[in-house]
Amino acid sequence: MPINKDQLRTLVVQPVLAVLDLPTPNVAENLLMGTAAHESHLGDYIQQVGGGPALGIYQMEPATLNDCYVNYLDYSTRAALKAKVDGFLAAQPVGSDGKPDKSAQLATNLAYATAMCRIRYYRAPGALPSDPNDLNGLAAYWKQYYNTPLGAGTVDQFIADYNRFLG
């Protein structure tokens, strides 16, 4: 059963975006909601169907998570943003090093997964669509920068899932 869309929006997505304090929060909010609607059917799946590595309501792969740190958040000039993101980490689950297991938390921690999804989009070279209600623009942005041109998802599928789960 999907997560209640209004609760996800008001109790997770909006507060996380407020803490991150990055540009275009209204557009980002609808993009994140659409990503969750398409990628996991709003939380029906928290592990990739078919045995793939993607986890959480945004179906982020651990390799993508690691890339967000190594090639973006770990730079000293982004220490404040990294601290905000890491502030969403829970004490559990932990990895073999005794530190929070960031990959596992994509599946177990809605706030952290939301923060990482926003970071993934924030790093994208193209500007977000200017209109938060431009569903075609949101879908095209998701396809280009999240699913990637080589990914199996389509703009039409994103739009259909957005309408189905977020109506």
PDB file of C-alpha atoms in Angstrom:
ATOM      1  CA  MET A   1       0.000   0.000   0.000  1.00  0.00           C
ATOM      2  CA  PRO A   2       1.418   3.419  -0.947  1.00  0.00           C
ATOM      3  CA  ILE A   3       2.397   6.071   1.565  1.00  0.00           C
ATOM      4  CA  ASN A   4      -0.262   8.719   2.090  1.00  0.00           C
ATOM      5  CA  LYS A   5       0.719  11.415  -0.404  1.00  0.00           C
ATOM      6  CA  ASP A   6      -0.320  14.345   1.785  1.00  0.00           C
ATOM      7  CA  GLN A   7       1.575  13.025   4.788  1.00  0.00           C
ATOM      8  CA  LEU A   8       4.692  12.331   2.731  1.00  0.00           C
ATOM      9  CA  ARG A   9       4.551  15.845   1.296  1.00  0.00           C
ATOM     10  CA  THR A  10       3.900  17.713   4.556  1.00  0.00           C
ATOM     11  CA  LEU A  11       5.731  15.557   7.100  1.00  0.00           C
ATOM     12  CA  VAL A  12       8.806  14.551   5.094  1.00  0.00           C
ATOM     13  CA  VAL A  13       9.427  16.349   1.810  1.00  0.00           C
ATOM     14  CA  GLN A  14       8.580  19.914   2.838  1.00  0.00           C
ATOM     15  CA  PRO A  15      10.506  19.817   6.154  1.00  0.00           C
ATOM     16  CA  VAL A  16      13.584  18.255   4.514  1.00  0.00           C
ATOM     17  CA  LEU A  17      13.570  20.861   1.761  1.00  0.00           C
ATOM     18  CA  ALA A  18      13.221  23.608   4.365  1.00  0.00           C
ATOM     19  CA  VAL A  19      16.307  22.356   6.220  1.00  0.00           C
ATOM     20  CA  LEU A  20      18.374  21.995   3.045  1.00  0.00           C
ATOM     21  CA  ASP A  21      17.334  25.517   1.998  1.00  0.00           C
ATOM     22  CA  LEU A  22      18.245  25.043  -1.667  1.00  0.00           C
ATOM     23  CA  PRO A  23      16.736  27.070  -4.548  1.00  0.00           C
ATOM     24  CA  THR A  24      13.316  26.367  -6.096  1.00  0.00           C
ATOM     25  CA  PRO A  25      11.718  24.455  -3.219  1.00  0.00           C
ATOM     26  CA  ASN A  26       8.263  24.321  -4.872  1.00  0.00           C
ATOM     27  CA  VAL A  27       9.592  22.803  -8.076  1.00  0.00           C
ATOM     28  CA  ALA A  28      11.843  20.439  -6.118  1.00  0.00           C
ATOM     29  CA  GLU A  29       8.900  19.377  -3.949  1.00  0.00           C
ATOM     30  CA  ASN A  30       6.821  18.301  -6.929  1.00  0.00           C
ATOM     31  CA  LEU A  31       9.834  16.689  -8.597  1.00  0.00           C
ATOM     32  CA  LEU A  32      10.601  14.637  -5.475  1.00  0.00           C
ATOM     33  CA  MET A  33       6.965  13.635  -5.076  1.00  0.00           C
ATOM     34  CA  GLY A  34       6.831  12.607  -8.726  1.00  0.00           C
ATOM     35  CA  THR A  35      10.058  10.669  -8.393  1.00  0.00           C
ATOM     36  CA  ALA A  36       8.661   8.735  -5.431  1.00  0.00           C
ATOM     37  CA  ALA A  37       5.381   8.162  -7.280  1.00  0.00           C
ATOM     38  CA  HIS A  38       7.135   6.731 -10.289  1.00  0.00           C
ATOM     39  CA  GLU A  39      10.147   4.974  -8.802  1.00  0.00           C
ATOM     40  CA  SER A  40       8.421   3.105  -5.944  1.00  0.00           C
ATOM     41  CA  HIS A  41       4.714   3.708  -6.525  1.00  0.00           C
ATOM     42  CA  LEU A  42       4.862   6.054  -3.536  1.00  0.00           C
ATOM     43  CA  GLY A  43       6.500   3.531  -1.260  1.00  0.00           C
ATOM     44  CA  ASP A  44       4.973   0.248  -2.421  1.00  0.00           C
ATOM     45  CA  TYR A  45       8.526  -0.889  -3.115  1.00  0.00           C
ATOM     46  CA  ILE A  46      11.594  -0.030  -1.073  1.00  0.00           C
ATOM     47  CA  GLN A  47      13.900  -2.486  -2.826  1.00  0.00           C
ATOM     48  CA  GLN A  48      14.257  -2.628  -6.580  1.00  0.00           C
ATOM     49  CA  VAL A  49      11.966  -5.175  -8.182  1.00  0.00           C
ATOM     50  CA  GLY A  50      13.954  -7.903  -9.917  1.00  0.00           C
ATOM     51  CA  GLY A  51      16.874  -7.852  -7.514  1.00  0.00           C
ATOM     52  CA  GLY A  52      18.591  -4.637  -8.576  1.00  0.00           C
ATOM     53  CA  PRO A  53      20.520  -2.481  -6.119  1.00  0.00           C
ATOM     54  CA  ALA A  54      18.145   0.513  -5.883  1.00  0.00           C
ATOM     55  CA  LEU A  55      16.636   1.236  -2.459  1.00  0.00           C
ATOM     56  CA  GLY A  56      14.010   3.429  -0.856  1.00  0.00           C
ATOM     57  CA  ILE A  57      11.019   5.365  -2.088  1.00  0.00           C
ATOM     58  CA  TYR A  58      13.219   7.139  -4.645  1.00  0.00           C
ATOM     59  CA  GLN A  59      14.959   3.908  -5.733  1.00  0.00           C
ATOM     60  CA  MET A  60      18.458   5.357  -5.441  1.00  0.00           C
ATOM     61  CA  GLU A  61      21.350   3.004  -6.079  1.00  0.00           C
ATOM     62  CA  PRO A  62      24.140   2.839  -3.489  1.00  0.00           C
ATOM     63  CA  ALA A  63      26.605   3.782  -6.248  1.00  0.00           C
ATOM     64  CA  THR A  64      24.656   6.983  -6.888  1.00  0.00           C
ATOM     65  CA  LEU A  65      24.596   7.736  -3.168  1.00  0.00           C
ATOM     66  CA  ASN A  66      28.365   7.240  -2.977  1.00  0.00           C
ATOM     67  CA  ASP A  67      28.907   9.433  -6.035  1.00  0.00           C
ATOM     68  CA  CYS A  68      26.880  12.218  -4.413  1.00  0.00           C
ATOM     69  CA  TYR A  69      29.314  12.162  -1.500  1.00  0.00           C
ATOM     70  CA  VAL A  70      32.625  11.546  -3.260  1.00  0.00           C
ATOM     71  CA  ASN A  71      32.060  13.950  -6.133  1.00  0.00           C
ATOM     72  CA  TYR A  72      29.964  16.595  -4.421  1.00  0.00           C
ATOM     73  CA  LEU A  73      29.230  16.612  -0.680  1.00  0.00           C
ATOM     74  CA  ASP A  74      32.724  15.637   0.458  1.00  0.00           C
ATOM     75  CA  TYR A  75      34.250  18.842  -0.948  1.00  0.00           C
ATOM     76  CA  SER A  76      35.191  21.193   1.892  1.00  0.00           C
ATOM     77  CA  THR A  77      33.295  24.063   0.279  1.00  0.00           C
ATOM     78  CA  ARG A  78      30.085  22.077   0.762  1.00  0.00           C
ATOM     79  CA  ALA A  79      30.677  21.138   4.420  1.00  0.00           C
ATOM     80  CA  ALA A  80      27.591  23.027   5.605  1.00  0.00           C
ATOM     81  CA  LEU A  81      25.328  21.303   3.080  1.00  0.00           C
ATOM     82  CA  LYS A  82      26.855  17.912   3.898  1.00  0.00           C
ATOM     83  CA  ALA A  83      26.209  18.559   7.607  1.00  0.00           C
ATOM     84  CA  LYS A  84      22.554  19.295   6.849  1.00  0.00           C
ATOM     85  CA  VAL A  85      22.209  16.087   4.813  1.00  0.00           C
ATOM     86  CA  ASP A  86      24.038  13.968   7.388  1.00  0.00           C
ATOM     87  CA  GLY A  87      21.860  15.506  10.089  1.00  0.00           C
ATOM     88  CA  PHE A  88      19.057  13.327   8.750  1.00  0.00           C
ATOM     89  CA  LEU A  89      21.005  10.104   9.365  1.00  0.00           C
ATOM     90  CA  ALA A  90      19.573   7.867  12.068  1.00  0.00           C
ATOM     91  CA  ALA A  91      21.678   6.013  14.615  1.00  0.00           C
ATOM     92  CA  GLN A  92      20.599   2.699  13.073  1.00  0.00           C
ATOM     93  CA  PRO A  93      21.239   0.739  10.951  1.00  0.00           C
ATOM     94  CA  VAL A  94      25.010   0.856  11.197  1.00  0.00           C
ATOM     95  CA  GLY A  95      27.683  -0.610   8.985  1.00  0.00           C
ATOM     96  CA  SER A  96      30.638  -2.764   9.946  1.00  0.00           C
ATOM     97  CA  ASP A  97      32.582   0.416  10.800  1.00  0.00           C
ATOM     98  CA  GLY A  98      30.044   1.330  13.500  1.00  0.00           C
ATOM     99  CA  LYS A  99      28.867   4.404  11.566  1.00  0.00           C
ATOM    100  CA  PRO A 100      25.394   4.860  10.082  1.00  0.00           C
ATOM    101  CA  ASP A 101      24.933   2.672   7.010  1.00  0.00           C
ATOM    102  CA  LYS A 102      23.971   5.308   4.458  1.00  0.00           C
ATOM    103  CA  SER A 103      22.963   2.820   1.767  1.00  0.00           C
ATOM    104  CA  ALA A 104      20.672   0.917   4.131  1.00  0.00           C
ATOM    105  CA  GLN A 105      19.165   4.195   5.284  1.00  0.00           C
ATOM    106  CA  LEU A 106      17.919   4.873   1.765  1.00  0.00           C
ATOM    107  CA  ALA A 107      15.357   2.152   2.549  1.00  0.00           C
ATOM    108  CA  THR A 108      14.801   2.798   6.257  1.00  0.00           C
ATOM    109  CA  ASN A 109      14.962   6.578   6.604  1.00  0.00           C
ATOM    110  CA  LEU A 110      12.503   8.700   4.624  1.00  0.00           C
ATOM    111  CA  ALA A 111      14.084  12.042   5.532  1.00  0.00           C
ATOM    112  CA  TYR A 112      17.595  10.942   4.593  1.00  0.00           C
ATOM    113  CA  ALA A 113      16.409   9.363   1.330  1.00  0.00           C
ATOM    114  CA  THR A 114      14.556  12.583   0.518  1.00  0.00           C
ATOM    115  CA  ALA A 115      17.644  14.692   1.230  1.00  0.00           C
ATOM    116  CA  MET A 116      19.783  12.474  -0.999  1.00  0.00           C
ATOM    117  CA  CYS A 117      17.250  12.564  -3.817  1.00  0.00           C
ATOM    118  CA  ARG A 118      17.260  16.366  -3.631  1.00  0.00           C
ATOM    119  CA  ILE A 119      21.056  16.393  -3.701  1.00  0.00           C
ATOM    120  CA  ARG A 120      21.023  14.155  -6.776  1.00  0.00           C
ATOM    121  CA  TYR A 121      18.819  16.653  -8.581  1.00  0.00           C
ATOM    122  CA  TYR A 122      20.678  19.674  -7.211  1.00  0.00           C
ATOM    123  CA  ARG A 123      23.905  18.433  -8.770  1.00  0.00           C
ATOM    124  CA  ALA A 124      22.341  18.068 -12.205  1.00  0.00           C
ATOM    125  CA  PRO A 125      23.756  20.508 -14.745  1.00  0.00           C
ATOM    126  CA  GLY A 126      20.406  21.658 -16.122  1.00  0.00           C
ATOM    127  CA  ALA A 127      18.138  24.125 -14.397  1.00  0.00           C
ATOM    128  CA  LEU A 128      14.951  22.782 -12.863  1.00  0.00           C
ATOM    129  CA  PRO A 129      11.758  23.614 -14.740  1.00  0.00           C
ATOM    130  CA  SER A 130      10.534  27.049 -13.680  1.00  0.00           C
ATOM    131  CA  ASP A 131       6.901  26.013 -13.156  1.00  0.00           C
ATOM    132  CA  PRO A 132       6.256  23.526 -10.320  1.00  0.00           C
ATOM    133  CA  ASN A 133       3.077  22.408 -12.109  1.00  0.00           C
ATOM    134  CA  ASP A 134       4.753  21.712 -15.465  1.00  0.00           C
ATOM    135  CA  LEU A 135       4.349  17.950 -15.350  1.00  0.00           C
ATOM    136  CA  ASN A 136       5.938  17.451 -18.772  1.00  0.00           C
ATOM    137  CA  GLY A 137       8.932  19.519 -17.676  1.00  0.00           C
ATOM    138  CA  LEU A 138       9.271  17.624 -14.388  1.00  0.00           C
ATOM    139  CA  ALA A 139       9.042  14.294 -16.202  1.00  0.00           C
ATOM    140  CA  ALA A 140      11.634  15.317 -18.798  1.00  0.00           C
ATOM    141  CA  TYR A 141      13.969  16.531 -16.030  1.00  0.00           C
ATOM    142  CA  TRP A 142      13.536  13.242 -14.119  1.00  0.00           C
ATOM    143  CA  LYS A 143      14.259  11.275 -17.304  1.00  0.00           C
ATOM    144  CA  GLN A 144      17.361  13.280 -18.195  1.00  0.00           C
ATOM    145  CA  TYR A 145      18.977  13.550 -14.764  1.00  0.00           C
ATOM    146  CA  TYR A 146      17.586  10.801 -12.541  1.00  0.00           C
ATOM    147  CA  ASN A 147      16.585   7.875 -14.719  1.00  0.00           C
ATOM    148  CA  THR A 148      19.112   8.967 -17.387  1.00  0.00           C
ATOM    149  CA  PRO A 149      18.628   8.707 -21.149  1.00  0.00           C
ATOM    150  CA  LEU A 150      19.739   5.058 -21.036  1.00  0.00           C
ATOM    151  CA  GLY A 151      17.317   4.113 -18.228  1.00  0.00           C
ATOM    152  CA  ALA A 152      14.247   1.999 -18.842  1.00  0.00           C
ATOM    153  CA  GLY A 153      11.748   4.578 -17.582  1.00  0.00           C
ATOM    154  CA  THR A 154       9.908   6.948 -19.879  1.00  0.00           C
ATOM    155  CA  VAL A 155       8.465  10.427 -19.582  1.00  0.00           C
ATOM    156  CA  ASP A 156       5.005   8.997 -20.251  1.00  0.00           C
ATOM    157  CA  GLN A 157       5.383   6.472 -17.410  1.00  0.00           C
ATOM    158  CA  PHE A 158       6.472   9.226 -15.005  1.00  0.00           C
ATOM    159  CA  ILE A 159       3.457  11.346 -15.956  1.00  0.00           C
ATOM    160  CA  ALA A 160       1.079   8.389 -15.634  1.00  0.00           C
ATOM    161  CA  ASP A 161       2.443   7.475 -12.196  1.00  0.00           C
ATOM    162  CA  TYR A 162       2.390  11.110 -11.056  1.00  0.00           C
ATOM    163  CA  ASN A 163      -1.274  11.357 -12.012  1.00  0.00           C
ATOM    164  CA  ARG A 164      -2.115   7.931 -10.571  1.00  0.00           C
ATOM    165  CA  PHE A 165      -0.469   8.414  -7.179  1.00  0.00           C
ATOM    166  CA  LEU A 166      -0.545  12.194  -6.724  1.00  0.00           C
ATOM    167  CA  GLY A 167      -3.558  13.107  -8.873  1.00  0.00           C
TER     168      GLY A 167
END
